Coordinates of C-alpha atoms in Angstrom, one line a residue:
Chain A
M25 CA -3.7 48.1 -13.5
A26 CA -5.3 45.5 -11.5
S27 CA -3.0 44.1 -8.9
Q28 CA -5.5 41.2 -8.7
T29 CA -3.5 39.3 -11.2
H30 CA -0.9 38.5 -8.5
L31 CA -3.5 37.0 -6.3
Q32 CA -3.1 33.4 -7.3
P33 CA -3.2 31.4 -4.2
T34 CA 0.2 29.7 -3.8
V35 CA -0.3 26.1 -3.0
P36 CA 2.5 25.1 -0.6
G37 CA 4.0 22.0 -2.1
T38 CA 4.8 20.7 1.3
R39 CA 5.2 17.0 0.4
R40 CA 7.4 17.9 -2.6
D41 CA 9.6 20.0 -0.2
F42 CA 10.1 17.1 2.1
V43 CA 11.1 14.8 -0.7
W44 CA 13.6 17.4 -1.9
V45 CA 15.1 17.8 1.5
A46 CA 15.4 14.0 1.9
L47 CA 17.1 13.7 -1.5
A48 CA 19.5 16.5 -0.6
A49 CA 20.3 14.7 2.7
V50 CA 21.1 11.5 0.9
V51 CA 23.4 13.3 -1.6
W52 CA 25.0 15.1 1.2
L53 CA 25.7 11.9 3.1
I54 CA 27.2 10.2 0.0
A55 CA 29.4 13.2 -0.7
F56 CA 30.5 13.5 2.8
N57 CA 31.5 9.9 3.1
S58 CA 33.6 9.9 -0.1
L59 CA 35.7 12.9 0.7
Q60 CA 38.8 11.2 1.8
A61 CA 38.7 8.7 -1.1
V62 CA 38.4 11.6 -3.6
A63 CA 41.1 13.6 -1.9
D64 CA 43.5 10.6 -1.9
F65 CA 42.7 9.8 -5.5
I66 CA 43.4 13.4 -6.7
T67 CA 46.6 13.9 -4.7
Y68 CA 48.2 10.5 -4.8
R69 CA 46.9 8.9 -8.0
L70 CA 46.0 11.7 -10.3
L71 CA 48.9 14.0 -9.4
G72 CA 51.2 11.2 -8.3
L73 CA 52.4 12.9 -5.1
E74 CA 53.8 10.8 -2.2
P75 CA 52.0 11.0 1.1
S76 CA 55.4 11.6 2.7
N77 CA 56.0 14.6 0.5
P78 CA 55.1 17.8 2.4
L79 CA 53.4 19.3 -0.7
G80 CA 51.4 16.1 -1.1
S81 CA 50.3 16.0 2.5
A82 CA 49.4 19.7 2.4
L83 CA 47.4 19.4 -0.8
N84 CA 45.6 16.3 0.4
F85 CA 44.6 18.1 3.6
F86 CA 43.3 21.0 1.6
I87 CA 41.4 19.0 -0.9
Y88 CA 39.8 16.9 1.9
D89 CA 39.1 19.7 4.3
V90 CA 37.6 22.4 2.1
P91 CA 34.6 20.4 0.9
K92 CA 34.3 18.7 4.3
I93 CA 33.9 22.0 6.2
L94 CA 31.7 23.5 3.5
L95 CA 29.4 20.5 3.5
L96 CA 29.2 20.4 7.2
L97 CA 28.6 24.2 7.3
S98 CA 25.8 24.1 4.7
G99 CA 24.1 21.1 6.3
M100 CA 24.2 22.4 9.9
V101 CA 23.4 26.0 9.0
F102 CA 20.4 24.8 7.1
L103 CA 19.1 22.9 10.1
I104 CA 19.8 25.8 12.4
T105 CA 18.1 28.4 10.2
L106 CA 15.2 26.0 9.8
L107 CA 14.9 25.8 13.6
R108 CA 15.2 29.5 13.8
T109 CA 12.0 30.0 11.8
F110 CA 10.2 28.7 14.8
I111 CA 11.9 31.1 17.3
T112 CA 11.5 34.8 17.3
P113 CA 12.8 37.3 19.9
E114 CA 9.3 38.4 20.5
Q115 CA 8.5 34.8 21.6
T116 CA 11.7 34.7 23.6
R117 CA 10.7 37.8 25.5
R118 CA 7.4 36.1 26.5
W119 CA 9.2 32.9 27.5
L120 CA 11.8 34.7 29.6
G121 CA 9.3 37.1 31.3
G122 CA 8.8 36.5 35.0
K123 CA 11.7 33.9 35.3
R124 CA 13.8 34.1 38.4
E125 CA 17.5 34.7 38.5
G126 CA 19.4 31.5 37.7
V127 CA 16.6 29.8 35.8
G128 CA 16.1 32.9 33.8
N129 CA 19.8 33.2 33.1
L130 CA 20.0 29.6 32.0
L131 CA 17.0 29.9 29.7
A132 CA 18.3 33.2 28.3
A133 CA 21.7 31.7 27.5
G134 CA 20.0 28.7 25.9
V135 CA 17.8 30.8 23.8
G136 CA 20.8 32.9 22.9
I137 CA 22.4 30.0 21.2
V138 CA 19.6 29.4 18.7
T139 CA 18.2 32.8 18.0
P140 CA 19.5 34.7 15.1
F141 CA 21.8 37.4 16.2
C142 CA 23.1 40.2 14.2
S143 CA 24.7 43.1 16.0
C144 CA 22.3 45.6 14.5
S145 CA 19.5 43.7 16.2
A146 CA 21.1 44.1 19.6
V147 CA 19.6 47.5 20.4
P148 CA 15.9 46.8 19.7
L149 CA 16.3 43.5 21.4
F150 CA 17.9 45.1 24.5
I151 CA 15.2 47.7 24.6
G152 CA 12.5 45.1 24.2
F153 CA 13.9 42.9 27.0
V154 CA 14.4 45.8 29.4
E155 CA 10.9 47.2 28.6
A156 CA 9.4 43.8 29.3
G157 CA 10.8 44.1 32.8
L158 CA 13.3 41.3 32.4
P159 CA 16.1 41.5 35.0
L160 CA 19.1 43.2 33.6
G161 CA 21.2 40.1 34.4
V162 CA 18.9 37.8 32.4
T163 CA 19.1 40.2 29.5
F164 CA 22.9 40.1 29.7
S165 CA 23.0 36.3 29.7
Y166 CA 21.3 36.5 26.4
L167 CA 23.5 39.2 25.1
V168 CA 26.6 37.3 26.0
A169 CA 25.4 33.9 24.7
A170 CA 24.0 35.0 21.4
P171 CA 27.3 36.0 19.8
L172 CA 29.7 33.9 22.0
I173 CA 28.1 30.6 21.0
N174 CA 28.3 31.0 17.2
E175 CA 26.8 28.4 14.9
V176 CA 29.6 28.7 12.4
A177 CA 32.2 28.3 15.1
L178 CA 30.4 25.3 16.6
V179 CA 30.2 23.5 13.2
M180 CA 33.8 24.2 12.4
L181 CA 34.9 22.9 15.8
F182 CA 32.8 19.8 15.3
G183 CA 34.2 19.3 11.8
M184 CA 37.8 19.8 12.8
F185 CA 38.1 18.4 16.3
G186 CA 35.1 16.2 16.9
W187 CA 32.2 16.5 19.2
Q188 CA 34.1 16.6 22.4
V189 CA 35.8 20.0 21.7
A190 CA 32.5 21.3 20.2
G191 CA 30.7 20.2 23.3
L192 CA 33.4 21.9 25.5
Y193 CA 33.0 25.1 23.6
L194 CA 29.2 25.0 24.0
L195 CA 29.3 24.1 27.7
S196 CA 31.8 26.7 28.6
G197 CA 30.1 29.4 26.5
M198 CA 26.8 28.7 28.3
T199 CA 28.6 28.8 31.7
I200 CA 30.2 32.1 30.9
A201 CA 26.9 33.6 29.7
I202 CA 25.0 32.4 32.8
L203 CA 27.6 33.6 35.3
A204 CA 28.3 36.9 33.6
G205 CA 24.6 37.6 33.6
I206 CA 24.2 36.8 37.2
L207 CA 27.2 38.8 38.1
I208 CA 26.1 41.9 36.1
G209 CA 22.6 41.5 37.6
R210 CA 24.1 41.7 41.1
F211 CA 26.0 44.9 40.3
G212 CA 22.8 46.8 40.0
M213 CA 23.8 48.5 36.8
E214 CA 20.4 49.9 35.9
R215 CA 21.5 53.5 36.2
Y216 CA 24.1 53.0 33.5
I217 CA 21.5 52.4 30.9
E218 CA 20.8 55.4 28.7
P219 CA 17.6 56.9 30.0
F220 CA 15.8 57.0 26.7
V221 CA 15.6 53.2 26.8
Y222 CA 13.0 53.5 29.6
Q223 CA 11.0 56.1 27.7
I224 CA 10.5 54.0 24.6
K225 CA 7.2 52.1 24.6
V226 CA 7.1 48.9 22.8
G227 CA 3.9 49.1 20.8
N228 CA 1.8 46.6 18.9
K229 CA 1.1 48.9 16.0
G230 CA 0.3 46.8 13.0
Q231 CA -0.8 43.6 14.5
R232 CA 1.7 40.9 13.5
V233 CA 0.5 38.6 10.8
E234 CA 3.8 36.9 10.5
D235 CA 3.5 33.9 12.8
R236 CA 1.9 31.5 10.3
M237 CA 4.7 30.4 8.1
T238 CA 4.1 27.2 6.1
W239 CA 6.7 24.5 5.8
H240 CA 7.3 25.6 2.3
E241 CA 8.2 29.1 3.5
R242 CA 10.3 27.7 6.3
F243 CA 12.4 25.6 3.9
E244 CA 12.6 28.5 1.5
Q245 CA 13.8 30.8 4.3
A246 CA 16.3 28.2 5.5
V247 CA 17.7 27.9 2.0
V248 CA 18.0 31.7 1.6
S249 CA 19.7 32.1 5.0
T250 CA 22.0 29.2 4.4
R251 CA 23.1 30.6 1.1
E252 CA 23.6 34.0 2.7
I253 CA 25.7 32.7 5.7
V254 CA 27.7 30.2 3.7
G255 CA 28.2 32.8 1.0
K256 CA 29.6 35.2 3.5
V257 CA 32.1 32.8 5.1
W258 CA 33.2 30.4 2.4
L259 CA 36.1 32.5 1.2
Y260 CA 37.4 32.8 4.8
V261 CA 37.0 29.0 5.2
V262 CA 39.1 28.3 2.0
L263 CA 41.7 30.9 2.9
G264 CA 41.9 29.6 6.5
I265 CA 42.3 26.0 5.4
A266 CA 44.9 27.0 2.8
I267 CA 47.0 28.7 5.5
G268 CA 46.3 25.7 7.7
A269 CA 47.3 23.3 5.1
A270 CA 50.6 25.1 4.5
I271 CA 51.4 25.0 8.2
H272 CA 50.3 21.4 8.4
G273 CA 52.7 20.4 5.6
F274 CA 55.6 22.6 6.3
V275 CA 56.0 23.6 9.9
P276 CA 57.6 21.1 12.2
D277 CA 55.3 19.6 14.8
D278 CA 56.5 21.1 18.0
F279 CA 57.4 24.5 16.6
L280 CA 54.8 26.4 18.6
A281 CA 54.6 24.1 21.6
E282 CA 57.2 25.9 23.6
A283 CA 55.9 29.5 23.1
L284 CA 52.2 28.7 23.3
G285 CA 52.0 25.4 25.1
K286 CA 50.4 24.6 28.4
D287 CA 53.1 26.1 30.6
S288 CA 53.1 29.5 29.1
F289 CA 50.9 31.5 31.5
W290 CA 50.7 34.6 29.3
A291 CA 49.4 32.7 26.3
V292 CA 45.7 32.8 27.3
P293 CA 45.3 36.6 28.0
A294 CA 47.4 37.3 24.9
A295 CA 45.1 35.1 22.8
V296 CA 42.0 36.9 24.2
L297 CA 43.6 40.3 23.5
M298 CA 44.4 39.3 20.0
G299 CA 41.0 37.8 19.4
V300 CA 38.7 40.7 20.3
P301 CA 39.5 42.9 17.3
L302 CA 39.3 40.0 14.9
Y303 CA 35.6 40.1 14.3
S304 CA 33.7 38.1 11.7
N305 CA 36.6 36.1 10.6
A306 CA 35.6 33.2 12.9
A307 CA 35.3 30.8 10.0
G308 CA 38.7 31.7 8.6
V309 CA 40.4 31.8 12.0
I310 CA 39.3 28.3 13.2
P311 CA 41.2 26.3 10.6
V312 CA 44.4 28.2 11.3
V313 CA 43.7 27.7 15.0
S314 CA 43.2 24.0 14.4
V315 CA 46.6 23.7 13.0
L316 CA 48.1 25.7 15.9
L317 CA 46.5 23.1 18.1
D318 CA 48.0 20.4 16.0
K319 CA 51.4 21.9 16.5
G320 CA 51.3 22.0 20.2
V321 CA 49.4 25.1 21.3
A322 CA 47.3 24.3 24.3
L323 CA 43.5 23.6 23.8
G324 CA 42.5 26.2 26.4
T325 CA 44.5 28.9 24.7
V326 CA 43.0 28.0 21.4
L327 CA 39.4 28.0 22.7
A328 CA 39.9 31.3 24.5
F329 CA 41.2 32.8 21.3
M330 CA 38.2 31.6 19.3
M331 CA 35.7 32.8 21.9
A332 CA 37.3 36.2 22.0
V333 CA 37.0 36.4 18.2
V334 CA 33.3 35.6 18.1
G335 CA 32.1 36.7 21.5
L336 CA 33.4 40.2 21.9
S337 CA 33.5 42.5 18.9
L338 CA 34.1 46.1 18.3
P339 CA 31.0 46.7 16.0
E340 CA 28.8 45.1 18.7
I341 CA 30.3 47.3 21.4
I342 CA 29.8 50.4 19.4
I343 CA 26.2 49.6 18.8
L344 CA 25.5 48.8 22.4
R345 CA 27.0 52.2 23.3
R346 CA 23.7 53.6 22.0
V347 CA 21.8 52.1 25.0
M348 CA 24.5 51.7 27.7
K349 CA 26.9 54.1 29.3
P350 CA 30.6 53.4 28.9
R351 CA 30.8 52.1 32.5
L352 CA 28.4 49.3 31.8
I353 CA 30.0 48.5 28.5
A354 CA 33.4 48.3 30.2
I355 CA 31.9 46.0 32.9
F356 CA 30.3 43.8 30.2
V357 CA 33.5 43.5 28.2
G358 CA 35.5 43.0 31.4
V359 CA 33.3 40.3 32.8
V360 CA 33.1 38.4 29.5
A361 CA 36.8 38.7 28.8
T362 CA 37.7 37.5 32.3
G363 CA 35.3 34.6 31.9
I364 CA 37.0 33.6 28.6
I365 CA 40.4 33.9 30.2
L366 CA 39.5 31.8 33.2
T367 CA 37.9 29.1 30.8
G368 CA 41.2 29.1 28.9
Y369 CA 43.3 28.5 32.0
L370 CA 40.8 25.9 33.3
F371 CA 41.1 23.8 30.2
N372 CA 44.9 24.2 30.1
I373 CA 45.0 22.9 33.7
I374 CA 42.6 20.0 33.5
L375 CA 43.4 18.7 30.0
Chain B
M13 CA -2.5 58.2 -5.1
K14 CA -4.6 58.4 -8.1
G15 CA -8.0 56.9 -8.5
T16 CA -8.4 53.2 -8.2
L17 CA -4.7 52.5 -8.2
T18 CA -3.7 50.9 -4.9
V19 CA -0.3 51.9 -3.9
L20 CA 1.2 49.7 -1.2
N21 CA 2.6 51.5 1.8
I22 CA 5.9 49.8 2.5
K23 CA 8.1 50.5 5.5
V24 CA 11.5 48.9 6.2
L25 CA 12.4 49.0 9.9
G26 CA 16.0 49.0 10.8
A27 CA 18.7 51.2 12.1
G28 CA 20.6 51.1 8.8
C29 CA 22.8 48.0 8.9
A30 CA 23.7 45.9 5.9
N31 CA 20.8 43.6 6.4
C32 CA 18.3 46.5 6.4
K33 CA 19.7 47.8 3.1
R34 CA 19.4 44.4 1.6
L35 CA 15.8 44.0 2.7
E36 CA 15.1 47.3 1.1
A37 CA 16.8 46.3 -2.1
E38 CA 15.1 42.9 -2.2
T39 CA 11.7 44.4 -1.6
R40 CA 12.1 46.9 -4.3
A41 CA 13.3 44.3 -6.7
A42 CA 10.5 41.9 -5.8
L43 CA 7.7 44.5 -6.1
D44 CA 9.2 46.1 -9.3
G45 CA 9.4 42.6 -10.8
A46 CA 5.8 41.8 -10.0
G47 CA 4.7 45.2 -11.2
I48 CA 3.1 46.2 -7.9
P49 CA 3.0 49.9 -7.2
Y50 CA 4.4 50.9 -3.9
D51 CA 5.7 53.7 -1.7
L52 CA 8.7 52.8 0.4
V53 CA 9.8 54.6 3.6
K54 CA 12.8 53.6 5.8
V55 CA 12.2 53.8 9.5
T56 CA 15.5 54.1 11.4
E57 CA 14.6 55.6 14.8
Y58 CA 14.6 53.0 17.5
A59 CA 11.5 54.6 19.2
D60 CA 9.6 54.3 15.9
I61 CA 10.8 50.8 15.3
M62 CA 9.8 49.6 18.7
A63 CA 6.4 51.1 18.3
Y64 CA 5.7 48.2 16.0
G65 CA 6.6 45.7 18.7
V66 CA 9.5 44.6 16.5
M67 CA 12.6 43.4 18.4
S68 CA 14.6 42.0 15.6
T69 CA 15.5 44.0 12.6
P70 CA 15.2 44.3 9.7
A71 CA 11.4 44.2 9.6
L72 CA 9.0 44.7 6.8
V73 CA 5.8 46.5 7.2
I74 CA 3.2 46.5 4.5
N75 CA 0.1 48.8 4.9
E76 CA 1.0 49.2 8.6
K77 CA 1.1 45.5 9.2
V78 CA 4.3 43.8 10.3
V79 CA 4.8 40.9 7.9
S80 CA 8.3 39.8 8.7
S81 CA 11.0 40.6 11.1
G82 CA 14.6 39.5 11.8
R83 CA 15.0 38.0 8.4
I84 CA 15.1 38.9 4.7
P85 CA 12.3 37.0 3.0
A86 CA 12.8 35.5 -0.4
R87 CA 11.5 37.7 -3.2
S88 CA 8.6 35.3 -4.0
Q89 CA 7.6 35.5 -0.4
I90 CA 7.7 39.3 -0.4
V91 CA 5.4 39.3 -3.4
K92 CA 3.1 36.9 -1.7
L93 CA 3.0 38.9 1.5
A94 CA 2.2 42.0 -0.5
N95 CA -0.7 40.3 -2.3
E96 CA -2.0 39.0 1.0
T97 CA -2.0 42.4 2.6
E98 CA -3.4 44.0 -0.4
S99 CA -6.4 41.7 -0.5
A100 CA -7.0 41.9 3.2

């Protein structure tokens, strides 16, 4: 049973891969640019509905938005996961080593945006960072930024409100991560880390042979990850947009403005409180939230809600409990939640 | 192990989240499909995981070499990684 038969050297068809990616990009662009025309054709010509008809307007919104967001999502997630094949936490740890407070926090938050983050990776990552002697504050900047600035959320915001709101989200997420990290660093919380963390030695058993991925493998990996991420959220996107479309068509414009508008001071903390337990539904929540915005809910409140949904989650907290004592977890959640609430108020005041 | 038959020693590192289970399933499917004999062990203790210098799970270790971490490689890639390690 010679396993030698599997030994054919796989020739990486790099050029062919680039051609495929370029072709896909062209198809993507054409599809993206004909969305409105197709949606109009289906609702107003094919089904003969009037634009003034609430059902027609809701249906048009739905038929336009679903493919638009799914296209944006697939395209952007592909690019991000491709970028991610170049960045590993092990590299990150080397980059961040020996950086001062401030610079370190900024870098950590920046890296947190692009690195893959799954809550089950939080513990090994935390141990690795602590063991490398990174200041606790820098580690926290990373831990805050990684989930808070969520690629799916970023793409959805971009798709539904344009680059300004997406940019605001990015910028305020970074700011919260940097300041929260610096603050937690100042508190001197080292004694609230579970002692076993300091006993674990990060080894180099089994020298890593991974670092030499070919372009072919990077593309392949990006396709696999994109399929996985989009596969996980598409249903939420469709549901979210459907609910959004219904509100868009049937709820009067200023319906929510009074209760949840700028002048309602309790709206922001309430939004954060509601957002924390709603984990992993980021993609489905944003379309709903977009319509809320449409109907007069203040932007700061909406952003705060969304950040609470993606940035603080129960599963992550439970997993972090393995390495942190409750006191530190409470401070972590408290600082981030306060940051989100302040951001919400800030935008409600200045916008 | 019997005679000349080389059995790959596979370890899946990860505390047991959904991704770790998927990596295990994908690895089994890939190697079964390619007819490569293997022995698979799951490593779930953080201390043991960290000993490999792995900071992002799930990670795949073949014959004590870390071949991927923080991702679930495509099946074709798993087979390729297995062949590479085997011939090394």
